[in-house]
Amino acid sequence: MTRQILVIGSGGREHAICWKLAQSAHVDKIYCAPGNGGTAQTAKTENVAIPVMDFKALIAFAKKHKIDMTVVGPDNPLAEGIVDAFEAESLRIFGPTRQAAQLESSKVFAKQFMAQHKLPTARFGVFDTKKTALAFCKANDWARVIKVDGLALGKGVYVCDTLPECETALVEIFQAKRFGTAGAQVIIEERLYGPEISLMILSDGKTLLPFASSQDYKRRLDGNKGPNTGGMGAFSPVPCYPDYQWAIHEKILEPLQKALQEADFTYKGVLYAGLLIHDHQPYLLEFNARFGDPETQCLLPRLETDLFELFEACIDGMLDRQQLTWIHETCACVVLVANTYPETGSSGKYITIGKLPEDVTVFHAGTSQNEQGDLLTNGGRILNVVAKGMSSDHAVHQAYEAISHIAFEGMAYRKDIARDASLCLSY
Ligand code: AMP
Ligand code: GLY
């Protein structure tokens, strides 16, 4: 029996998910809502012009087209309960419920969950006024990271060096109300130092199945300078991951599995653990309730296992019967952005993609396709150039070689992705 799938989202992550699902013999047809210029060209895939937050229209579409499984990419629909809405209509969907997705949508919920289950994380306090928050920073010279509770498009974390920087952040949050209600509460936590590792974990509520390790680059400019972005590049695997793998298993994955079994929600979907290695020990910085972007673009080309079967196993609580297999090569992803990103994006500029080296896949993020089939820019992050190689150096060399065959007006990208991957630094 072949299946019809609905993938929700329009970024590079969703293009990679459609691309991988299309390789499954179980999958007959994929609809991507709303999709992008890349999903429009992916095998078995067709775009549907429904916005990700229009649950009513998505449900109506799923019923009309007899969709067998819906897969949710971005955080917002999960936080707003898209899984609950689909399940209430007896529609199969891959992703956590609204309650479970609070592990991402509320940093207070996530930190309290970590503390309650003794998962290693930075020590912290929770505050709802500037006065009490600032007093905590003054009283504790380790308390230099300020995080707003709610979703903030990746901008709600202030990593400060000094007390005056903390004060400026607290003024923005509590007085200027930069984040609205998402900033009604803050976490203030210890600043940790060390390399970060992204670990995506499949969960059916009982069994956890971690993906391969990856690392992303958040800052806009080379040398990790400039403003934070949605992600400028990534690579997988992380060369030093084996050094910490046992500690991560023992200190994070085992207690996390127990914590999820004991929780009063069932976590089905992907749980993204943002880890930081501080003093040679792994700490949980954050959870995301979804696949990471752009890490997913480096992971799925390395995954040999059938992605549809994995999603099915999560939904059905049968993940204990699955295992993941990976190709040995490294994947590196370089994100091509508009030179005005992250302030603004680009739209309507023609994109040309010439002949690319073998082992290179281009996942689209902010692109659209016009009626003539031309590819046009449509966002801040435009394309993800993903290359495989025998080492991270080789992979990224291939990615940059491919980029020399790609052009659009105002194209910009970081030149140092994966350059120091083997050093296991912090980005
Ligand atoms: P989060 O959304 O919590 O992952 O934070 C975003 C980024 O802020 C992380 O990827 C880290 O680079 C940084 N960060 C968060 N928490 C801390 C911390 N306790 N110490 C140092 N850096 C942090
Ligand atoms: N790459 C980090 C994220 O997806 O949130």
XYZ file of N, CA, C and O in Angstrom, residues 25-137:
452
model
N 9.724 3.730 -0.697
C 8.819 2.976 -1.580
C 7.387 3.009 -1.051
O 6.440 2.756 -1.794
N 7.219 3.312 0.231
C 5.852 3.372 0.799
C 5.114 4.628 0.363
O 3.917 4.715 0.524
N 5.880 5.631 -0.074
C 5.282 6.952 -0.311
C 4.973 7.146 -1.785
O 5.838 7.002 -2.640
N 3.699 7.464 -2.013
C 3.224 7.614 -3.384
C 3.215 9.086 -3.787
O 3.638 9.458 -4.877
N 2.751 9.926 -2.835
C 2.533 11.341 -3.173
C 2.763 12.196 -1.928
O 2.372 11.802 -0.827
N 3.420 13.334 -2.127
C 3.668 14.260 -1.008
C 3.082 15.613 -1.395
O 3.328 16.109 -2.503
N 2.327 16.195 -0.484
C 1.889 17.580 -0.646
C 2.663 18.402 0.370
O 2.813 17.973 1.523
N 3.146 19.578 -0.038
C 3.865 20.424 0.908
C 3.115 21.753 1.021
O 2.890 22.442 0.019
N 2.722 22.090 2.253
C 1.931 23.300 2.483
C 2.727 24.286 3.331
O 3.011 23.964 4.472
N 3.108 25.468 2.854
C 2.899 25.892 1.480
C 4.053 25.490 0.564
O 3.925 25.656 -0.647
N 5.166 24.985 1.103
C 6.297 24.584 0.260
C 7.063 25.772 -0.290
O 6.824 26.923 0.092
N 8.024 25.483 -1.175
C 8.834 26.550 -1.795
C 9.215 26.105 -3.208
O 8.720 25.075 -3.703
N 10.105 26.884 -3.832
C 10.484 26.574 -5.217
C 11.175 25.219 -5.340
O 11.152 24.602 -6.408
N 11.789 24.752 -4.259
C 12.478 23.453 -4.278
C 11.516 22.297 -4.130
O 11.623 21.289 -4.854
N 10.555 22.429 -3.224
C 9.593 21.329 -3.065
C 8.737 21.215 -4.331
O 8.290 20.120 -4.672
N 8.562 22.351 -5.040
C 7.794 22.321 -6.305
C 8.475 21.417 -7.326
O 7.821 20.883 -8.214
N 9.804 21.221 -7.186
C 10.556 20.434 -8.179
C 10.956 19.051 -7.661
O 11.676 18.325 -8.329
N 10.542 18.717 -6.427
C 10.961 17.450 -5.825
C 10.084 16.302 -6.325
O 8.875 16.488 -6.519
N 10.703 15.144 -6.500
C 9.963 13.960 -6.957
C 8.744 13.729 -6.077
O 8.809 13.929 -4.860
N 7.662 13.293 -6.663
C 6.398 12.922 -5.985
C 5.724 14.076 -5.258
O 4.721 13.884 -4.585
N 6.315 15.289 -5.312
C 5.861 16.369 -4.422
C 5.145 17.475 -5.184
O 5.546 17.842 -6.285
N 4.123 18.018 -4.531
C 3.356 19.126 -5.112
C 3.077 20.138 -4.006
O 2.762 19.754 -2.879
N 3.221 21.417 -4.306
C 2.930 22.446 -3.303
C 1.426 22.714 -3.221
O 0.719 22.621 -4.216
N 1.006 23.068 -2.011
C -0.392 23.443 -1.779
C -0.370 24.780 -1.063
O 0.284 24.900 -0.016
N -1.096 25.759 -1.582
C -0.999 27.121 -1.033
C -1.861 27.297 0.222
O -2.847 28.043 0.222
N -1.481 26.580 1.291
C -2.189 26.775 2.571
C -1.142 27.202 3.608
O -0.123 26.530 3.772
N -1.368 28.297 4.325
C -0.402 28.726 5.343
C -0.324 27.733 6.512
O -1.315 27.065 6.826
N 0.833 27.696 7.158
C 1.069 26.680 8.199
C 0.158 26.848 9.414
O -0.069 25.898 10.148
N -0.373 28.051 9.631
C -1.208 28.249 10.813
C -2.709 28.124 10.515
O -3.530 28.267 11.412
N -3.068 27.821 9.286
C -4.491 27.681 8.951
C -4.919 26.224 9.156
O -5.089 25.448 8.214
N -5.100 25.858 10.431
C -5.362 24.450 10.773
C -6.647 23.944 10.106
O -6.717 22.794 9.673
N -7.639 24.830 10.040
C -8.930 24.401 9.468
C -8.756 23.966 8.010
O -9.219 22.891 7.611
N -8.039 24.805 7.248
C -7.840 24.491 5.829
C -6.934 23.262 5.669
O -7.146 22.439 4.769
N -5.946 23.118 6.547
C -5.042 21.957 6.456
C -5.800 20.663 6.744
O -5.623 19.646 6.062
N -6.667 20.729 7.751
C -7.468 19.539 8.097
C -8.428 19.202 6.960
O -8.562 18.028 6.569
N -9.046 20.225 6.404
C -9.980 19.983 5.288
C -9.230 19.356 4.109
O -9.715 18.407 3.486
N -8.017 19.846 3.852
C -7.213 19.303 2.748
C -6.865 17.837 3.035
O -6.975 16.967 2.151
N -6.441 17.569 4.272
C -6.031 16.194 4.632
C -7.195 15.222 4.463
O -7.014 14.089 4.011
N -8.387 15.684 4.799
C -9.556 14.793 4.661
C -9.894 14.586 3.187
O -10.088 13.459 2.742
N -9.918 15.704 2.449
C -10.316 15.627 1.041
C -9.361 14.736 0.233
O -9.783 13.952 -0.618
N -8.055 14.852 0.541
C -7.070 14.113 -0.247
C -6.669 12.786 0.394
O -5.697 12.170 -0.009
N -7.414 12.405 1.417
C -7.167 11.111 2.090
C -5.700 10.957 2.486
O -5.031 9.958 2.147
N -5.185 11.992 3.156
C -3.779 11.993 3.583
C -3.589 10.927 4.670
O -4.350 10.863 5.631
N -2.569 10.090 4.506
C -2.316 9.021 5.478
C -1.483 9.507 6.645
O -1.544 8.929 7.736
N -0.640 10.522 6.412
C 0.205 11.015 7.499
C 0.593 12.466 7.225
O 0.973 12.803 6.100
N 0.508 13.291 8.273
C 0.954 14.680 8.151
C 2.215 14.833 8.996
O 2.311 14.265 10.089
N 3.181 15.573 8.473
C 4.468 15.795 9.165
C 4.634 17.301 9.352
O 4.527 18.053 8.380
N 4.881 17.721 10.595
C 4.953 19.164 10.873
C 6.413 19.591 10.988
O 7.166 19.029 11.792
N 6.822 20.604 10.219
C 8.186 21.118 10.275
C 8.398 22.174 11.355
O 9.153 21.962 12.292
N 7.723 23.326 11.288
C 8.081 24.461 12.157
C 7.494 24.425 13.568
O 6.578 23.641 13.858
N 8.030 25.302 14.418
C 7.644 25.319 15.833
C 6.251 25.887 16.103
O 5.522 25.370 16.948
N 5.876 26.946 15.376
C 4.641 27.660 15.715
C 3.380 26.807 15.686
O 2.618 26.811 16.649
N 3.147 26.071 14.581
C 1.937 25.247 14.584
C 1.940 24.199 15.698
O 0.877 23.896 16.263
N 3.112 23.681 16.044
C 3.178 22.703 17.137
C 2.793 23.377 18.454
O 1.998 22.853 19.233
N 3.371 24.566 18.684
C 3.088 25.294 19.928
C 1.611 25.655 20.026
O 1.046 25.725 21.112
N 0.975 25.858 18.869
C -0.441 26.244 18.862
C -1.389 25.045 18.792
O -2.590 25.215 18.649
N -0.834 23.830 18.838
C -1.695 22.660 18.958
C -2.184 22.037 17.666
O -3.260 21.442 17.627
N -1.369 22.087 16.607
C -1.817 21.474 15.348
C -2.004 19.955 15.503
O -2.916 19.365 14.913
N -1.165 19.340 16.328
C -1.252 17.881 16.496
C -2.564 17.527 17.202
O -3.276 16.594 16.806
N -2.912 18.296 18.228
C -4.175 18.061 18.930
C -5.353 18.222 17.956
O -6.305 17.441 17.987
N -5.267 19.276 17.103
C -6.373 19.551 16.170
C -6.537 18.405 15.165
O -7.653 17.966 14.890
N -5.420 17.877 14.642
C -5.503 16.761 13.690
C -5.989 15.495 14.398
O -6.825 14.763 13.873
N -5.440 15.249 15.591
C -5.827 14.009 16.290
C -7.307 14.029 16.662
O -7.966 12.993 16.657
N -7.825 15.217 16.968
C -9.259 15.325 17.299
C -10.127 14.917 16.109
O -11.283 14.542 16.279
N -9.549 14.980 14.916
C -10.282 14.580 13.699
C -9.842 13.188 13.241
O -10.069 12.799 12.087
N -9.154 12.462 14.130
C -8.648 11.113 13.820
C -7.713 11.082 12.614
O -7.708 10.121 11.839
N -6.937 12.144 12.448
C -5.948 12.186 11.366
C -4.573 11.882 11.938
O -4.211 12.411 12.997
N -3.812 11.052 11.241
C -2.472 10.677 11.730
C -1.489 11.813 11.471
O -1.391 12.313 10.354
N -0.729 12.154 12.501
C 0.189 13.276 12.375
C 1.442 13.010 13.193
O 1.373 12.435 14.280
N 2.589 13.413 12.640
C 3.885 13.215 13.300
C 4.306 14.531 13.950
O 4.561 15.517 13.261
N 4.373 14.517 15.284
C 4.787 15.716 16.018
C 4.190 15.668 17.418
O 3.261 14.893 17.673
N 4.716 16.463 18.348
C 4.193 16.473 19.712
C 2.915 17.304 19.838
O 2.703 18.250 19.077
N 2.108 16.952 20.830
C 0.913 17.739 21.145
C 1.333 19.097 21.703
O 2.498 19.312 22.051
N 0.349 19.966 21.852
C 0.629 21.301 22.387
C 1.286 21.221 23.774
O 2.242 21.932 24.057
N 0.776 20.324 24.598
C 1.338 20.216 25.948
C 2.796 19.760 25.884
O 3.673 20.320 26.544
N 3.066 18.739 25.063
C 4.436 18.227 24.956
C 5.361 19.243 24.284
O 6.542 19.364 24.634
N 4.807 20.008 23.332
C 5.623 20.994 22.612
C 6.039 22.166 23.504
O 6.872 22.975 23.101
N 5.477 22.222 24.726
C 5.938 23.263 25.657
C 7.409 23.091 26.001
O 8.038 24.017 26.499
N 7.957 21.902 25.754
C 9.401 21.729 25.969
C 10.175 22.718 25.108
O 11.300 23.080 25.423
N 9.573 23.169 24.000
C 10.177 24.254 23.222
C 9.488 25.591 23.459
O 10.154 26.627 23.572
N 8.163 25.597 23.534
C 7.439 26.880 23.501
C 7.484 27.619 24.827
O 7.177 28.803 24.873
N 7.878 26.930 25.911
C 8.073 27.627 27.188
C 9.405 27.210 27.789
O 9.583 26.060 28.202
N 10.333 28.145 27.852
C 11.647 27.809 28.419
C 11.524 27.549 29.915
O 12.312 26.782 30.482
N 10.526 28.176 30.565
C 10.313 27.926 31.998
C 9.853 26.476 32.179
O 10.381 25.740 33.019
N 8.901 26.049 31.362
C 8.413 24.659 31.410
C 9.585 23.700 31.194
O 9.762 22.718 31.926
N 10.415 24.001 30.188
C 11.532 23.105 29.843
C 12.547 23.026 30.982
O 12.992 21.938 31.354
N 12.893 24.174 31.551
C 13.904 24.157 32.626
C 13.350 23.457 33.865
O 14.082 22.733 34.544
N 12.063 23.678 34.149
C 11.490 23.003 35.313
C 11.439 21.494 35.086
O 11.695 20.709 36.007
N 11.171 21.086 33.855
C 11.185 19.653 33.506
C 12.590 19.082 33.704
O 12.779 18.017 34.292
N 13.603 19.836 33.226
C 14.999 19.367 33.380
C 15.368 19.263 34.865
O 15.988 18.297 35.294
N 14.978 20.278 35.638
C 15.340 20.293 37.061
C 14.636 19.153 37.800
O 15.255 18.408 38.566
N 13.352 18.989 37.499
C 12.559 17.961 38.187
C 13.127 16.567 37.928
O 13.126 15.714 38.814
N 13.632 16.355 36.718
C 14.123 15.020 36.362
C 15.641 14.920 36.437
O 16.232 13.969 35.920
N 16.248 15.912 37.071
C 17.699 15.905 37.311
C 18.513 15.746 36.027
O 19.531 15.046 35.992
N 18.040 16.387 34.987
C 18.828 16.410 33.747
C 19.848 17.531 33.883
O 19.499 18.628 34.325
N 21.111 17.275 33.529
C 22.118 18.314 33.722
C 21.843 19.548 32.872
O 21.727 19.452 31.654
N 21.702 20.678 33.528
C 21.462 21.941 32.819
C 22.066 23.068 33.651
O 22.357 22.871 34.837
N 22.244 24.238 33.046
C 22.827 25.359 33.784
C 21.909 25.760 34.938
O 20.686 25.751 34.795
N 22.503 26.115 36.123
C 21.636 26.537 37.229
C 20.932 27.837 36.849
O 21.439 28.618 36.041
N 19.753 28.039 37.433
C 18.895 29.121 36.918
C 17.902 29.629 37.954
O 17.706 29.016 39.003
N 17.282 30.753 37.629
C 16.142 31.274 38.365
C 15.091 31.744 37.366
O 15.398 31.974 36.194
N 13.827 31.865 37.848
C 12.725 32.318 36.989
C 12.188 33.630 37.560
O 11.955 33.723 38.770
N 11.989 34.634 36.707
C 11.587 35.969 37.191
C 10.521 36.570 36.295
O 10.489 36.312 35.094
N 9.671 37.420 36.927
C 8.667 38.106 36.114
C 8.692 39.621 36.307
O 7.761 40.304 35.877
N 9.757 40.136 36.941
C 9.933 41.600 36.973
C 11.396 41.912 36.713
O 12.292 41.096 36.998
N 11.621 43.125 36.228
C 12.999 43.550 35.975
C 13.770 43.635 37.283
O 14.937 43.246 37.370
N 13.076 44.135 38.323
C 13.747 44.379 39.601
C 14.309 43.062 40.199
O 15.486 42.974 40.552
N 13.460 42.043 40.264
C 13.911 40.779 40.870
C 14.954 40.102 39.971
O 15.914 39.490 40.468
N 14.772 40.237 38.666
C 15.719 39.614 37.733
C 17.099 40.258 37.868
O 18.125 39.559 37.957
N 17.115 41.574 37.929
C 18.392 42.283 38.020
C 19.073 42.002 39.361
O 20.293 41.828 39.425
N 18.278 41.931 40.406
C 18.827 41.631 41.741
C 19.523 40.259 41.710
O 20.587 40.071 42.302
N 18.936 39.308 40.988
C 19.520 37.956 40.877
C 20.862 38.016 40.137
O 21.837 37.382 40.555
N 20.908 38.815 39.053
C 22.171 38.960 38.299
C 23.232 39.617 39.192
O 24.412 39.239 39.159
